[in-house]
Amino acid sequence: MVTNELTTSRATPLQAARARGRVRGRLILLGPAFVAAVAYVDPGNFATNSAAGARYGYLLVWVVVVANLMAMLVQTLTAKLGLATGRSLPELCRERLPRPVNRVMWVQAELVAMATDLAEVIGGAVALYLLFGIPLLPGGIIIGTAAFAVLALRSRGYRAFEVVIAVLLGVIVLAFAANLLASGSDPGSAMAGMVPRLQGTDSVLLAAGILGATVMPHVIYVHSALTRDRIPAADDTERRILFRGQRTDVLLALSAAGAVNLAMLLIAAASFRGGGPGGADSLEGVHAGLGQTIGTAAAFGFAVALLVSGLASTSVGTYAGEVIMQGFLRRRVPLLLRRLVTLLPALAVLAIGLDPTRALVLSQVILSFGIPFALIPVVAFTRRRDLMGNLVNHPLTTAAASLVAVLVVALNAFLLWQVVAG
């Protein structure tokens, strides 16, 4: 029975939320990680995971799994940062870092936002072509402008935006679950793919692309803003309650995203390994190959998931661009102008006729180089008790996050060396 005290103005926002009932009180704590998770299944993942499965079979399964575990750790720290400090990561960088460093951080974050939009808009445009025969350039414009409709939901409060994004994520999960069941993937070979190994420069390039497509720099920035803007905590006890909710949020959302990423690779490995029909060197090839090996329903499901992914992830990406600009520079840019700046590179790629799938894979490699710029400040800030209070990292957490940062930097350095030496 809810007491009158909780329904009065003396109740804190968290108490008011929990007074809605046991189930609704818990559900209200979920949401930000589902917005973040959409970015982890954007069209760049479709390209890199499908290419990895087609070229190397189950070899890079371990990369997908490790990248997803890393993503869970990173997003947990990011959510905790916004919750504990009441600021987004870009805001903290502006306040705590020297001005020249802050400007460098802003420039690279803007480049990351452009690379993100490149993948999302191109992927959505390809989906429109596969489903309706719409040429790529008009399709890119449609996807780019459609993001405004989804973003408009934020004017009705954070919950409407979160629910719609979560529903879109659910569509993607269902589509790939159905295709995976129909693909005849080999569980034994998938388990063997958990042994870490690589085969040459191209496999390293794909591994870096998978990492860039899974641990997304722009969503590291935006997740801290999402938790900052939600339910304010009245004291340390409420912060701990909210953080437990955020950990559950991350676990559920990133598990769903990780399952989709793994399904992408397993489906490609089962359907295209050894040069199967249609090939997987392009999204169009994956679509055609699925139609031949599994059936037209699988090809349709792939295209629908790709379209939903492009629409949802470009909406999140546009919001991330707003967080980046406002946080690093303390300036607001009109949404239309903000959208045009990040949209133009993607439209240019479509207009001059570059291979969209190759552009998608390369965009993910660019994203992987942006991860340390977002991850290192997160680790540095969350280990500081003066910022985090009772949510400060345990030393083991800081050690694990530092190891993730070192691994990312090492992988990128090795990739660069391999390309130059080759």
Coordinates of C-alpha atoms in Angstrom, one line a residue, residues 91 154 228-229 319 321-327 329-335 337-338:
E91 CA 31.2 18.9 -19.6
R154 CA 12.5 14.2 -26.5
R228 CA 22.6 12.9 -15.7
D229 CA 19.3 14.1 -17.0
Y319 CA 21.6 13.6 -30.0
G321 CA 26.4 15.5 -31.5
E322 CA 24.3 17.9 -29.4
V323 CA 25.8 16.6 -26.2
I324 CA 29.4 16.9 -27.6
M325 CA 29.0 20.5 -28.8
Q326 CA 27.2 21.7 -25.7
G327 CA 29.6 19.9 -23.3
L329 CA 32.2 24.3 -26.0
R330 CA 29.2 25.2 -23.8
R331 CA 27.4 26.2 -27.0
R332 CA 24.1 25.2 -28.5
V333 CA 23.9 24.9 -32.3
P334 CA 20.5 24.7 -34.1
L335 CA 19.5 21.1 -34.6
L337 CA 22.7 23.0 -38.7
R338 CA 24.1 20.3 -36.4

